[in-house]
Amino acid sequence: MTVLCVRFQLPPMYEAALPGLLGLLEEFTPVVEALPPDGALADLRGAERYFGRDAVELASVIRVRALALHGVDCVIGAGPGPMLARMALRDARPGLTCAVPGEPDAVAGFLAERPVTALPGVGAATARTLDEYGLDTLGRVAAAPLPTLQRLVGAKSGRELHEKASGVDRSRVVPNAISRSLAAERPFDRDELDPDRHRRALLSAAGELGSRLRALGKVCRTLTLTVRYSDRSGTTRSRTLAEPTAHSAALTGVAYALYEALGLQRARVRALALRAEGLGPAEQASHQLTFDPVDEKVRRIEEVADRARARFGPRAVMPGTLAA
């Protein structure tokens, strides 16, 4: 095993803790890929040789240091590549690393009885198509002829699906920085069931993100919503924006759309978080002009509000629904 997939069991306000935890992983290897809001991939090929320990032993050391230095427990999956490490993470438990051996027979046995949706990147629509032809497990997909899969899901997707179901993982751990994204979280004093309160929290978080992006002269390309529930589980959804933006109204609209798509029914929500990702310079972004005078008016009001907040504080100007 050379790759670890780590998910930190962070408290609701996670943004301040995650960079320090990524720094802990970087003490073992410089090849660390952040997986906001609470995870990371770490390639330990060089670390295994340097420390004279395998990935499972290093995972135990990482877990102990995270608890001792940050007070945060974690669950860890290990595998010969990022895909298998992500899949192993689903079977991991606090204090116990789930590891997939690198031998081909062991990989085939790990994958054989798992549903197709267990593969990262395989959605419900692809799974339904395969299930109609009896290809409901990864073992059956791996045993199916490649031309058959390509006729069902397309040439490129069929080849990738066949390779992944056979345990072939061509992905790599790509080092990145958590600073390439910004996050705003809104925890609730108690588990909240009211959708109106959920929407007000999203409005507040989107407004904060827009203000921070504009202050930094940045725009974002992707918005990610994370919903944390009373049992400490969570749901994360992302959407690429039609155009890179720092406009609070646009961010709020996307946040609402992500929330509505979840179709939460009486969900006991503990916290909502928005993360702006794919940041880039605002001066290099384009904006599609419209004939709607309201859009221009809202953007001018936004500029005035930013100046007022910079002078009198972040609560100097806010939407009326948040004033109470």
PDB file of C-alpha atoms in Angstrom:
ATOM      1  CA  MET A   1       0.000   0.000   0.000  1.00  0.00           C
ATOM      2  CA  THR A   2       1.367   3.413  -0.906  1.00  0.00           C
ATOM      3  CA  VAL A   3      -1.589   5.817  -0.780  1.00  0.00           C
ATOM      4  CA  LEU A   4      -3.645   6.874   2.227  1.00  0.00           C
ATOM      5  CA  CYS A   5      -7.100   8.457   2.052  1.00  0.00           C
ATOM      6  CA  VAL A   6      -7.703  10.278   5.334  1.00  0.00           C
ATOM      7  CA  ARG A   7     -10.959  11.776   6.575  1.00  0.00           C
ATOM      8  CA  PHE A   8     -10.608  13.889   9.698  1.00  0.00           C
ATOM      9  CA  GLN A   9     -13.534  13.874  12.115  1.00  0.00           C
ATOM     10  CA  LEU A  10     -13.550  17.615  12.512  1.00  0.00           C
ATOM     11  CA  PRO A  11     -15.795  19.745  14.704  1.00  0.00           C
ATOM     12  CA  PRO A  12     -18.381  21.942  12.923  1.00  0.00           C
ATOM     13  CA  MET A  13     -15.993  24.880  12.454  1.00  0.00           C
ATOM     14  CA  TYR A  14     -13.406  22.989  10.433  1.00  0.00           C
ATOM     15  CA  GLU A  15     -11.715  25.557   8.210  1.00  0.00           C
ATOM     16  CA  ALA A  16      -9.132  26.694  10.774  1.00  0.00           C
ATOM     17  CA  ALA A  17      -8.133  23.116  11.629  1.00  0.00           C
ATOM     18  CA  LEU A  18      -7.745  21.582   8.168  1.00  0.00           C
ATOM     19  CA  PRO A  19      -4.551  23.406   7.033  1.00  0.00           C
ATOM     20  CA  GLY A  20      -2.758  22.311  10.214  1.00  0.00           C
ATOM     21  CA  LEU A  21      -3.826  18.709   9.661  1.00  0.00           C
ATOM     22  CA  LEU A  22      -2.587  18.850   6.081  1.00  0.00           C
ATOM     23  CA  GLY A  23       0.700  20.136   7.472  1.00  0.00           C
ATOM     24  CA  LEU A  24       0.838  17.051   9.691  1.00  0.00           C
ATOM     25  CA  LEU A  25       0.583  14.816   6.618  1.00  0.00           C
ATOM     26  CA  GLU A  26       3.264  16.870   4.868  1.00  0.00           C
ATOM     27  CA  GLU A  27       5.697  15.910   7.665  1.00  0.00           C
ATOM     28  CA  PHE A  28       5.617  12.417   6.137  1.00  0.00           C
ATOM     29  CA  THR A  29       5.346  13.223   2.415  1.00  0.00           C
ATOM     30  CA  PRO A  30       5.206  16.351   0.253  1.00  0.00           C
ATOM     31  CA  VAL A  31       2.704  14.632  -2.072  1.00  0.00           C
ATOM     32  CA  VAL A  32      -0.546  15.579  -0.296  1.00  0.00           C
ATOM     33  CA  GLU A  33      -3.800  16.408  -2.071  1.00  0.00           C
ATOM     34  CA  ALA A  34      -6.440  18.262  -0.057  1.00  0.00           C
ATOM     35  CA  LEU A  35      -9.996  16.930  -0.368  1.00  0.00           C
ATOM     36  CA  PRO A  36     -12.144  19.640   1.218  1.00  0.00           C
ATOM     37  CA  PRO A  37     -13.995  19.847   3.467  1.00  0.00           C
ATOM     38  CA  ASP A  38     -12.354  17.283   5.756  1.00  0.00           C
ATOM     39  CA  GLY A  39     -10.107  14.890   3.852  1.00  0.00           C
ATOM     40  CA  ALA A  40      -6.821  14.366   2.048  1.00  0.00           C
ATOM     41  CA  LEU A  41      -4.854  11.903  -0.074  1.00  0.00           C
ATOM     42  CA  ALA A  42      -1.197  11.201   0.745  1.00  0.00           C
ATOM     43  CA  ASP A  43       1.247   9.282  -1.458  1.00  0.00           C
ATOM     44  CA  LEU A  44       3.649   7.454   0.881  1.00  0.00           C
ATOM     45  CA  ARG A  45       5.906   5.691  -1.620  1.00  0.00           C
ATOM     46  CA  GLY A  46       8.939   7.666  -0.562  1.00  0.00           C
ATOM     47  CA  ALA A  47       7.904   7.770   3.109  1.00  0.00           C
ATOM     48  CA  GLU A  48       7.751   3.968   3.353  1.00  0.00           C
ATOM     49  CA  ARG A  49      11.378   3.692   2.289  1.00  0.00           C
ATOM     50  CA  TYR A  50      12.523   6.667   4.391  1.00  0.00           C
ATOM     51  CA  PHE A  51      10.847   5.646   7.655  1.00  0.00           C
ATOM     52  CA  GLY A  52      11.202   1.910   7.145  1.00  0.00           C
ATOM     53  CA  ARG A  53       7.475   1.354   7.803  1.00  0.00           C
ATOM     54  CA  ASP A  54       4.561   0.400   5.590  1.00  0.00           C
ATOM     55  CA  ALA A  55       1.536   2.597   4.955  1.00  0.00           C
ATOM     56  CA  VAL A  56      -0.610   0.978   7.675  1.00  0.00           C
ATOM     57  CA  GLU A  57       2.052   1.606  10.325  1.00  0.00           C
ATOM     58  CA  LEU A  58       2.465   5.205   9.183  1.00  0.00           C
ATOM     59  CA  ALA A  59      -1.336   5.617   9.284  1.00  0.00           C
ATOM     60  CA  SER A  60      -1.262   4.651  12.977  1.00  0.00           C
ATOM     61  CA  VAL A  61       1.386   7.286  13.663  1.00  0.00           C
ATOM     62  CA  ILE A  62      -0.631   9.922  11.786  1.00  0.00           C
ATOM     63  CA  ARG A  63      -3.749   9.033  13.776  1.00  0.00           C
ATOM     64  CA  VAL A  64      -1.933   9.352  17.107  1.00  0.00           C
ATOM     65  CA  ARG A  65      -0.360  12.693  16.157  1.00  0.00           C
ATOM     66  CA  ALA A  66      -3.694  14.093  14.961  1.00  0.00           C
ATOM     67  CA  LEU A  67      -5.246  13.214  18.305  1.00  0.00           C
ATOM     68  CA  ALA A  68      -2.314  14.462  20.392  1.00  0.00           C
ATOM     69  CA  LEU A  69      -1.617  17.726  18.551  1.00  0.00           C
ATOM     70  CA  HIS A  70      -5.072  18.694  17.254  1.00  0.00           C
ATOM     71  CA  GLY A  71      -7.557  16.664  19.294  1.00  0.00           C
ATOM     72  CA  VAL A  72      -8.989  15.234  16.063  1.00  0.00           C
ATOM     73  CA  ASP A  73      -9.582  11.560  15.322  1.00  0.00           C
ATOM     74  CA  CYS A  74      -9.545  10.274  11.767  1.00  0.00           C
ATOM     75  CA  VAL A  75     -10.520   7.310   9.640  1.00  0.00           C
ATOM     76  CA  ILE A  76      -8.012   6.060   7.084  1.00  0.00           C
ATOM     77  CA  GLY A  77      -8.139   3.841   4.035  1.00  0.00           C
ATOM     78  CA  ALA A  78      -4.982   2.528   2.365  1.00  0.00           C
ATOM     79  CA  GLY A  79      -4.420   1.068  -1.066  1.00  0.00           C
ATOM     80  CA  PRO A  80      -1.962   0.813  -3.946  1.00  0.00           C
ATOM     81  CA  GLY A  81      -3.587   3.833  -5.609  1.00  0.00           C
ATOM     82  CA  PRO A  82      -5.955   6.745  -4.911  1.00  0.00           C
ATOM     83  CA  MET A  83      -9.058   4.913  -6.179  1.00  0.00           C
ATOM     84  CA  LEU A  84      -8.609   1.876  -3.944  1.00  0.00           C
ATOM     85  CA  ALA A  85      -7.629   4.056  -0.980  1.00  0.00           C
ATOM     86  CA  ARG A  86     -10.884   6.037  -1.386  1.00  0.00           C
ATOM     87  CA  MET A  87     -12.887   2.825  -1.569  1.00  0.00           C
ATOM     88  CA  ALA A  88     -11.116   1.357   1.460  1.00  0.00           C
ATOM     89  CA  LEU A  89     -11.989   4.493   3.425  1.00  0.00           C
ATOM     90  CA  ARG A  90     -15.674   3.538   3.251  1.00  0.00           C
ATOM     91  CA  ASP A  91     -14.935   0.383   5.278  1.00  0.00           C
ATOM     92  CA  ALA A  92     -12.563   2.085   7.724  1.00  0.00           C
ATOM     93  CA  ARG A  93     -13.422   2.888  11.332  1.00  0.00           C
ATOM     94  CA  PRO A  94     -11.805   5.207  13.896  1.00  0.00           C
ATOM     95  CA  GLY A  95      -8.729   3.472  15.248  1.00  0.00           C
ATOM     96  CA  LEU A  96      -8.664   0.844  12.492  1.00  0.00           C
ATOM     97  CA  THR A  97      -7.141   1.371   9.045  1.00  0.00           C
ATOM     98  CA  CYS A  98      -8.806  -0.509   6.207  1.00  0.00           C
ATOM     99  CA  ALA A  99      -6.087  -1.588   3.785  1.00  0.00           C
ATOM    100  CA  VAL A 100      -6.299  -3.142   0.328  1.00  0.00           C
ATOM    101  CA  PRO A 101      -3.177  -5.259  -0.448  1.00  0.00           C
ATOM    102  CA  GLY A 102      -1.395  -4.563  -3.691  1.00  0.00           C
ATOM    103  CA  GLU A 103      -1.483  -8.139  -5.020  1.00  0.00           C
ATOM    104  CA  PRO A 104      -3.781  -8.504  -8.070  1.00  0.00           C
ATOM    105  CA  ASP A 105      -5.731 -11.403  -6.516  1.00  0.00           C
ATOM    106  CA  ALA A 106      -6.360  -9.414  -3.331  1.00  0.00           C
ATOM    107  CA  VAL A 107      -7.517  -6.369  -5.331  1.00  0.00           C
ATOM    108  CA  ALA A 108      -9.856  -8.536  -7.430  1.00  0.00           C
ATOM    109  CA  GLY A 109     -11.312 -10.088  -4.286  1.00  0.00           C
ATOM    110  CA  PHE A 110     -11.854  -6.673  -2.702  1.00  0.00           C
ATOM    111  CA  LEU A 111     -13.697  -5.362  -5.756  1.00  0.00           C
ATOM    112  CA  ALA A 112     -15.612  -8.445  -6.881  1.00  0.00           C
ATOM    113  CA  GLU A 113     -18.859  -8.177  -4.878  1.00  0.00           C
ATOM    114  CA  ARG A 114     -19.037  -4.404  -4.589  1.00  0.00           C
ATOM    115  CA  PRO A 115     -21.771  -2.500  -6.455  1.00  0.00           C
ATOM    116  CA  VAL A 116     -20.820  -0.468  -9.497  1.00  0.00           C
ATOM    117  CA  THR A 117     -21.612   2.777  -7.645  1.00  0.00           C
ATOM    118  CA  ALA A 118     -18.742   2.024  -5.240  1.00  0.00           C
ATOM    119  CA  LEU A 119     -16.330   3.197  -7.946  1.00  0.00           C
ATOM    120  CA  PRO A 120     -15.510   6.917  -7.625  1.00  0.00           C
ATOM    121  CA  GLY A 121     -17.067   8.822 -10.513  1.00  0.00           C
ATOM    122  CA  VAL A 122     -19.749   6.266 -11.391  1.00  0.00           C
ATOM    123  CA  GLY A 123     -23.194   7.788 -10.989  1.00  0.00           C
ATOM    124  CA  ALA A 124     -26.688   6.408 -10.638  1.00  0.00           C
ATOM    125  CA  ALA A 125     -27.516   6.732 -14.352  1.00  0.00           C
ATOM    126  CA  THR A 126     -24.523   4.603 -15.432  1.00  0.00           C
ATOM    127  CA  ALA A 127     -25.281   2.072 -12.696  1.00  0.00           C
ATOM    128  CA  ARG A 128     -28.904   1.734 -13.886  1.00  0.00           C
ATOM    129  CA  THR A 129     -27.778   1.160 -17.464  1.00  0.00           C
ATOM    130  CA  LEU A 130     -25.373  -1.582 -16.413  1.00  0.00           C
ATOM    131  CA  ASP A 131     -27.873  -3.135 -14.015  1.00  0.00           C
ATOM    132  CA  GLU A 132     -30.366  -3.600 -16.868  1.00  0.00           C
ATOM    133  CA  TYR A 133     -27.859  -6.022 -18.427  1.00  0.00           C
ATOM    134  CA  GLY A 134     -27.034  -7.833 -15.196  1.00  0.00           C
ATOM    135  CA  LEU A 135     -23.762  -5.974 -14.610  1.00  0.00           C
ATOM    136  CA  ASP A 136     -24.561  -5.003 -11.022  1.00  0.00           C
ATOM    137  CA  THR A 137     -21.198  -5.798  -9.384  1.00  0.00           C
ATOM    138  CA  LEU A 138     -17.640  -4.828 -10.211  1.00  0.00           C
ATOM    139  CA  GLY A 139     -16.688  -8.483 -10.621  1.00  0.00           C
ATOM    140  CA  ARG A 140     -19.249  -8.911 -13.380  1.00  0.00           C
ATOM    141  CA  VAL A 141     -18.203  -5.641 -15.015  1.00  0.00           C
ATOM    142  CA  ALA A 142     -14.545  -6.766 -15.009  1.00  0.00           C
ATOM    143  CA  ALA A 143     -15.541 -10.096 -16.578  1.00  0.00           C
ATOM    144  CA  ALA A 144     -17.672  -8.461 -19.297  1.00  0.00           C
ATOM    145  CA  PRO A 145     -16.129  -8.012 -22.768  1.00  0.00           C
ATOM    146  CA  LEU A 146     -14.755  -4.516 -23.309  1.00  0.00           C
ATOM    147  CA  PRO A 147     -16.742  -3.944 -26.556  1.00  0.00           C
ATOM    148  CA  THR A 148     -19.969  -4.692 -24.650  1.00  0.00           C
ATOM    149  CA  LEU A 149     -19.233  -2.040 -22.032  1.00  0.00           C
ATOM    150  CA  GLN A 150     -18.275   0.464 -24.707  1.00  0.00           C
ATOM    151  CA  ARG A 151     -21.579  -0.058 -26.511  1.00  0.00           C
ATOM    152  CA  LEU A 152     -23.471   0.494 -23.243  1.00  0.00           C
ATOM    153  CA  VAL A 153     -21.720   3.591 -21.849  1.00  0.00           C
ATOM    154  CA  GLY A 154     -19.482   4.887 -24.651  1.00  0.00           C
ATOM    155  CA  ALA A 155     -15.980   4.121 -25.856  1.00  0.00           C
ATOM    156  CA  LYS A 156     -13.946   6.187 -23.403  1.00  0.00           C
ATOM    157  CA  SER A 157     -16.212   5.631 -20.382  1.00  0.00           C
ATOM    158  CA  GLY A 158     -16.426   1.912 -21.141  1.00  0.00           C
ATOM    159  CA  ARG A 159     -12.645   1.518 -21.225  1.00  0.00           C
ATOM    160  CA  GLU A 160     -12.195   3.486 -17.993  1.00  0.00           C
ATOM    161  CA  LEU A 161     -14.948   1.504 -16.278  1.00  0.00           C
ATOM    162  CA  HIS A 162     -13.436  -1.811 -17.353  1.00  0.00           C
ATOM    163  CA  GLU A 163      -9.986  -0.801 -16.133  1.00  0.00           C
ATOM    164  CA  LYS A 164     -11.242   0.448 -12.762  1.00  0.00           C
ATOM    165  CA  ALA A 165     -13.408  -2.634 -12.190  1.00  0.00           C
ATOM    166  CA  SER A 166     -10.292  -4.732 -12.894  1.00  0.00           C
ATOM    167  CA  GLY A 167      -8.312  -2.754 -10.295  1.00  0.00           C
ATOM    168  CA  VAL A 168      -6.333  -0.638 -12.767  1.00  0.00           C
ATOM    169  CA  ASP A 169      -6.015   2.870 -11.327  1.00  0.00           C
ATOM    170  CA  ARG A 170      -4.329   5.482 -13.515  1.00  0.00           C
ATOM    171  CA  SER A 171      -5.091   8.422 -11.212  1.00  0.00           C
ATOM    172  CA  ARG A 172      -2.377  10.111  -9.181  1.00  0.00           C
ATOM    173  CA  VAL A 173      -2.171  12.140  -6.004  1.00  0.00           C
ATOM    174  CA  VAL A 174      -1.875  15.747  -7.196  1.00  0.00           C
ATOM    175  CA  PRO A 175      -0.416  18.090  -4.548  1.00  0.00           C
ATOM    176  CA  ASN A 176      -2.520  21.187  -4.011  1.00  0.00           C
ATOM    177  CA  ALA A 177      -3.090  23.819  -1.361  1.00  0.00           C
ATOM    178  CA  ILE A 178      -6.119  24.440   0.803  1.00  0.00           C
ATOM    179  CA  SER A 179      -5.527  28.160   0.258  1.00  0.00           C
ATOM    180  CA  ARG A 180      -6.844  27.725  -3.297  1.00  0.00           C
ATOM    181  CA  SER A 181     -10.317  27.685  -1.783  1.00  0.00           C
ATOM    182  CA  LEU A 182     -12.335  29.696   0.710  1.00  0.00           C
ATOM    183  CA  ALA A 183     -14.999  28.343   3.055  1.00  0.00           C
ATOM    184  CA  ALA A 184     -17.784  29.713   5.219  1.00  0.00           C
ATOM    185  CA  GLU A 185     -19.675  27.532   7.671  1.00  0.00           C
ATOM    186  CA  ARG A 186     -22.858  28.161   9.609  1.00  0.00           C
ATOM    187  CA  PRO A 187     -23.371  25.818  12.580  1.00  0.00           C
ATOM    188  CA  PHE A 188     -26.712  25.778  14.393  1.00  0.00           C
ATOM    189  CA  ASP A 189     -27.154  26.004  18.154  1.00  0.00           C
ATOM    190  CA  ARG A 190     -29.242  22.835  17.974  1.00  0.00           C
ATOM    191  CA  ASP A 191     -30.103  20.324  15.274  1.00  0.00           C
ATOM    192  CA  GLU A 192     -32.170  22.371  12.837  1.00  0.00           C
ATOM    193  CA  LEU A 193     -35.111  21.019  10.814  1.00  0.00           C
ATOM    194  CA  ASP A 194     -36.518  24.308   9.479  1.00  0.00           C
ATOM    195  CA  PRO A 195     -35.747  24.769   5.735  1.00  0.00           C
ATOM    196  CA  ASP A 196     -36.180  28.539   6.086  1.00  0.00           C
ATOM    197  CA  ARG A 197     -33.370  28.653   8.648  1.00  0.00           C
ATOM    198  CA  HIS A 198     -31.255  26.492   6.350  1.00  0.00           C
ATOM    199  CA  ARG A 199     -31.772  28.955   3.512  1.00  0.00           C
ATOM    200  CA  ARG A 200     -30.956  31.954   5.718  1.00  0.00           C
ATOM    201  CA  ALA A 201     -27.718  30.220   6.737  1.00  0.00           C
ATOM    202  CA  LEU A 202     -26.854  29.678   3.077  1.00  0.00           C
ATOM    203  CA  LEU A 203     -27.649  33.308   2.282  1.00  0.00           C
ATOM    204  CA  SER A 204     -25.321  34.448   5.059  1.00  0.00           C
ATOM    205  CA  ALA A 205     -22.508  32.064   4.040  1.00  0.00           C
ATOM    206  CA  ALA A 206     -22.752  32.989   0.350  1.00  0.00           C
ATOM    207  CA  GLY A 207     -22.664  36.679   1.237  1.00  0.00           C
ATOM    208  CA  GLU A 208     -19.541  36.155   3.325  1.00  0.00           C
ATOM    209  CA  LEU A 209     -17.815  34.207   0.556  1.00  0.00           C
ATOM    210  CA  GLY A 210     -18.651  36.866  -2.029  1.00  0.00           C
ATOM    211  CA  SER A 211     -17.356  39.635   0.200  1.00  0.00           C
ATOM    212  CA  ARG A 212     -14.099  37.807   0.919  1.00  0.00           C
ATOM    213  CA  LEU A 213     -13.557  36.948  -2.740  1.00  0.00           C
ATOM    214  CA  ARG A 214     -14.064  40.556  -3.815  1.00  0.00           C
ATOM    215  CA  ALA A 215     -11.728  41.797  -1.080  1.00  0.00           C
ATOM    216  CA  LEU A 216      -9.030  39.431  -2.382  1.00  0.00           C
ATOM    217  CA  GLY A 217      -9.674  40.297  -6.023  1.00  0.00           C
ATOM    218  CA  LYS A 218     -10.619  36.679  -6.768  1.00  0.00           C
ATOM    219  CA  VAL A 219     -13.435  34.800  -8.470  1.00  0.00           C
ATOM    220  CA  CYS A 220     -14.401  31.149  -8.049  1.00  0.00           C
ATOM    221  CA  ARG A 221     -15.288  28.538 -10.646  1.00  0.00           C
ATOM    222  CA  THR A 222     -16.931  25.938  -8.397  1.00  0.00           C
ATOM    223  CA  LEU A 223     -19.181  26.095  -5.344  1.00  0.00           C
ATOM    224  CA  THR A 224     -19.411  23.155  -2.944  1.00  0.00           C
ATOM    225  CA  LEU A 225     -22.137  22.653  -0.343  1.00  0.00           C
ATOM    226  CA  THR A 226     -21.596  20.392   2.670  1.00  0.00           C
ATOM    227  CA  VAL A 227     -24.504  19.479   4.949  1.00  0.00           C
ATOM    228  CA  ARG A 228     -23.595  17.986   8.323  1.00  0.00           C
ATOM    229  CA  TYR A 229     -26.256  16.006  10.165  1.00  0.00           C
ATOM    230  CA  SER A 230     -26.915  15.216  13.823  1.00  0.00           C
ATOM    231  CA  ASP A 231     -25.211  11.789  13.553  1.00  0.00           C
ATOM    232  CA  ARG A 232     -21.969  13.480  12.351  1.00  0.00           C
ATOM    233  CA  SER A 233     -22.458  12.171   8.819  1.00  0.00           C
ATOM    234  CA  GLY A 234     -22.484  14.579   5.912  1.00  0.00           C
ATOM    235  CA  THR A 235     -23.462  15.124   2.297  1.00  0.00           C
ATOM    236  CA  THR A 236     -21.330  17.095  -0.162  1.00  0.00           C
ATOM    237  CA  ARG A 237     -22.389  18.388  -3.564  1.00  0.00           C
ATOM    238  CA  SER A 238     -20.495  20.606  -6.024  1.00  0.00           C
ATOM    239  CA  ARG A 239     -21.476  22.629  -9.071  1.00  0.00           C
ATOM    240  CA  THR A 240     -19.357  24.395 -11.651  1.00  0.00           C
ATOM    241  CA  LEU A 241     -20.594  27.943 -12.203  1.00  0.00           C
ATOM    242  CA  ALA A 242     -21.717  29.187 -15.603  1.00  0.00           C
ATOM    243  CA  GLU A 243     -18.982  31.817 -15.344  1.00  0.00           C
ATOM    244  CA  PRO A 244     -16.348  32.504 -12.652  1.00  0.00           C
ATOM    245  CA  THR A 245     -17.772  35.028 -10.209  1.00  0.00           C
ATOM    246  CA  ALA A 246     -17.524  36.726  -6.835  1.00  0.00           C
ATOM    247  CA  HIS A 247     -21.066  38.100  -7.083  1.00  0.00           C
ATOM    248  CA  SER A 248     -22.945  37.236  -3.873  1.00  0.00           C
ATOM    249  CA  ALA A 249     -26.325  36.956  -5.609  1.00  0.00           C
ATOM    250  CA  ALA A 250     -24.945  34.427  -8.095  1.00  0.00           C
ATOM    251  CA  LEU A 251     -23.303  32.397  -5.334  1.00  0.00           C
ATOM    252  CA  THR A 252     -26.521  32.443  -3.321  1.00  0.00           C
ATOM    253  CA  GLY A 253     -28.537  31.192  -6.286  1.00  0.00           C
ATOM    254  CA  VAL A 254     -26.176  28.256  -6.829  1.00  0.00           C
ATOM    255  CA  ALA A 255     -26.170  27.478  -3.093  1.00  0.00           C
ATOM    256  CA  TYR A 256     -29.972  27.373  -3.064  1.00  0.00           C
ATOM    257  CA  ALA A 257     -29.994  25.118  -6.139  1.00  0.00           C
ATOM    258  CA  LEU A 258     -27.538  22.674  -4.517  1.00  0.00           C
ATOM    259  CA  TYR A 259     -29.624  22.618  -1.343  1.00  0.00           C
ATOM    260  CA  GLU A 260     -32.919  22.064  -3.162  1.00  0.00           C
ATOM    261  CA  ALA A 261     -31.401  19.233  -5.225  1.00  0.00           C
ATOM    262  CA  LEU A 262     -30.703  17.275  -2.026  1.00  0.00           C
ATOM    263  CA  GLY A 263     -34.440  17.049  -1.325  1.00  0.00           C
ATOM    264  CA  LEU A 264     -33.942  16.964   2.440  1.00  0.00           C
ATOM    265  CA  GLN A 265     -37.046  15.714   4.254  1.00  0.00           C
ATOM    266  CA  ARG A 266     -37.099  16.676   7.921  1.00  0.00           C
ATOM    267  CA  ALA A 267     -33.316  16.304   8.076  1.00  0.00           C
ATOM    268  CA  ARG A 268     -31.716  17.207  11.410  1.00  0.00           C
ATOM    269  CA  VAL A 269     -28.978  19.539  10.197  1.00  0.00           C
ATOM    270  CA  ARG A 270     -26.136  20.496  12.510  1.00  0.00           C
ATOM    271  CA  ALA A 271     -24.181  22.757  10.161  1.00  0.00           C
ATOM    272  CA  LEU A 272     -24.086  24.028   6.584  1.00  0.00           C
ATOM    273  CA  ALA A 273     -20.869  24.946   4.796  1.00  0.00           C
ATOM    274  CA  LEU A 274     -20.086  26.542   1.455  1.00  0.00           C
ATOM    275  CA  ARG A 275     -16.674  26.356  -0.179  1.00  0.00           C
ATOM    276  CA  ALA A 276     -15.575  28.445  -3.157  1.00  0.00           C
ATOM    277  CA  GLU A 277     -13.024  26.499  -5.209  1.00  0.00           C
ATOM    278  CA  GLY A 278     -10.991  27.012  -8.343  1.00  0.00           C
ATOM    279  CA  LEU A 279     -10.033  30.550  -7.407  1.00  0.00           C
ATOM    280  CA  GLY A 280      -8.578  32.851 -10.043  1.00  0.00           C
ATOM    281  CA  PRO A 281      -7.795  36.543 -10.549  1.00  0.00           C
ATOM    282  CA  ALA A 282     -10.905  38.672 -10.963  1.00  0.00           C
ATOM    283  CA  GLU A 283      -9.264  40.813 -13.663  1.00  0.00           C
ATOM    284  CA  GLN A 284      -8.930  37.749 -15.901  1.00  0.00           C
ATOM    285  CA  ALA A 285     -12.585  36.721 -15.546  1.00  0.00           C
ATOM    286  CA  SER A 286     -15.261  37.596 -18.091  1.00  0.00           C
ATOM    287  CA  HIS A 287     -18.858  38.567 -17.345  1.00  0.00           C
ATOM    288  CA  GLN A 288     -21.738  38.099 -19.744  1.00  0.00           C
ATOM    289  CA  LEU A 289     -23.505  41.457 -20.025  1.00  0.00           C
ATOM    290  CA  THR A 290     -27.299  41.480 -19.970  1.00  0.00           C
ATOM    291  CA  PHE A 291     -30.018  43.966 -20.848  1.00  0.00           C
ATOM    292  CA  ASP A 292     -31.496  43.602 -17.359  1.00  0.00           C
ATOM    293  CA  PRO A 293     -30.952  46.886 -15.445  1.00  0.00           C
ATOM    294  CA  VAL A 294     -31.635  45.080 -12.164  1.00  0.00           C
ATOM    295  CA  ASP A 295     -28.415  43.059 -12.465  1.00  0.00           C
ATOM    296  CA  GLU A 296     -26.299  46.195 -12.906  1.00  0.00           C
ATOM    297  CA  LYS A 297     -28.115  47.887 -10.033  1.00  0.00           C
ATOM    298  CA  VAL A 298     -27.486  44.934  -7.696  1.00  0.00           C
ATOM    299  CA  ARG A 299     -23.782  44.897  -8.549  1.00  0.00           C
ATOM    300  CA  ARG A 300     -23.455  48.641  -7.860  1.00  0.00           C
ATOM    301  CA  ILE A 301     -25.241  48.243  -4.529  1.00  0.00           C
ATOM    302  CA  GLU A 302     -22.834  45.398  -3.759  1.00  0.00           C
ATOM    303  CA  GLU A 303     -19.835  47.702  -4.358  1.00  0.00           C
ATOM    304  CA  VAL A 304     -21.280  50.343  -2.036  1.00  0.00           C
ATOM    305  CA  ALA A 305     -22.057  47.717   0.611  1.00  0.00           C
ATOM    306  CA  ASP A 306     -18.477  46.415   0.447  1.00  0.00           C
ATOM    307  CA  ARG A 307     -17.120  49.907   1.119  1.00  0.00           C
ATOM    308  CA  ALA A 308     -19.510  50.331   4.046  1.00  0.00           C
ATOM    309  CA  ARG A 309     -18.498  46.996   5.568  1.00  0.00           C
ATOM    310  CA  ALA A 310     -14.820  47.818   5.166  1.00  0.00           C
ATOM    311  CA  ARG A 311     -15.327  51.026   7.124  1.00  0.00           C
ATOM    312  CA  PHE A 312     -17.974  50.116   9.701  1.00  0.00           C
ATOM    313  CA  GLY A 313     -17.684  46.335  10.092  1.00  0.00           C
ATOM    314  CA  PRO A 314     -19.130  43.199   8.462  1.00  0.00           C
ATOM    315  CA  ARG A 315     -22.629  43.752   9.889  1.00  0.00           C
ATOM    316  CA  ALA A 316     -22.974  47.321   8.658  1.00  0.00           C
ATOM    317  CA  VAL A 317     -24.966  46.181   5.610  1.00  0.00           C
ATOM    318  CA  MET A 318     -26.848  42.886   5.339  1.00  0.00           C
ATOM    319  CA  PRO A 319     -29.949  41.425   3.678  1.00  0.00           C
ATOM    320  CA  GLY A 320     -33.198  42.221   5.442  1.00  0.00           C
ATOM    321  CA  THR A 321     -33.928  38.534   6.090  1.00  0.00           C
ATOM    322  CA  LEU A 322     -30.740  38.333   8.185  1.00  0.00           C
ATOM    323  CA  ALA A 323     -31.218  41.585  10.086  1.00  0.00           C
ATOM    324  CA  ALA A 324     -33.206  39.929  12.870  1.00  0.00           C
TER     325      ALA A 324
END
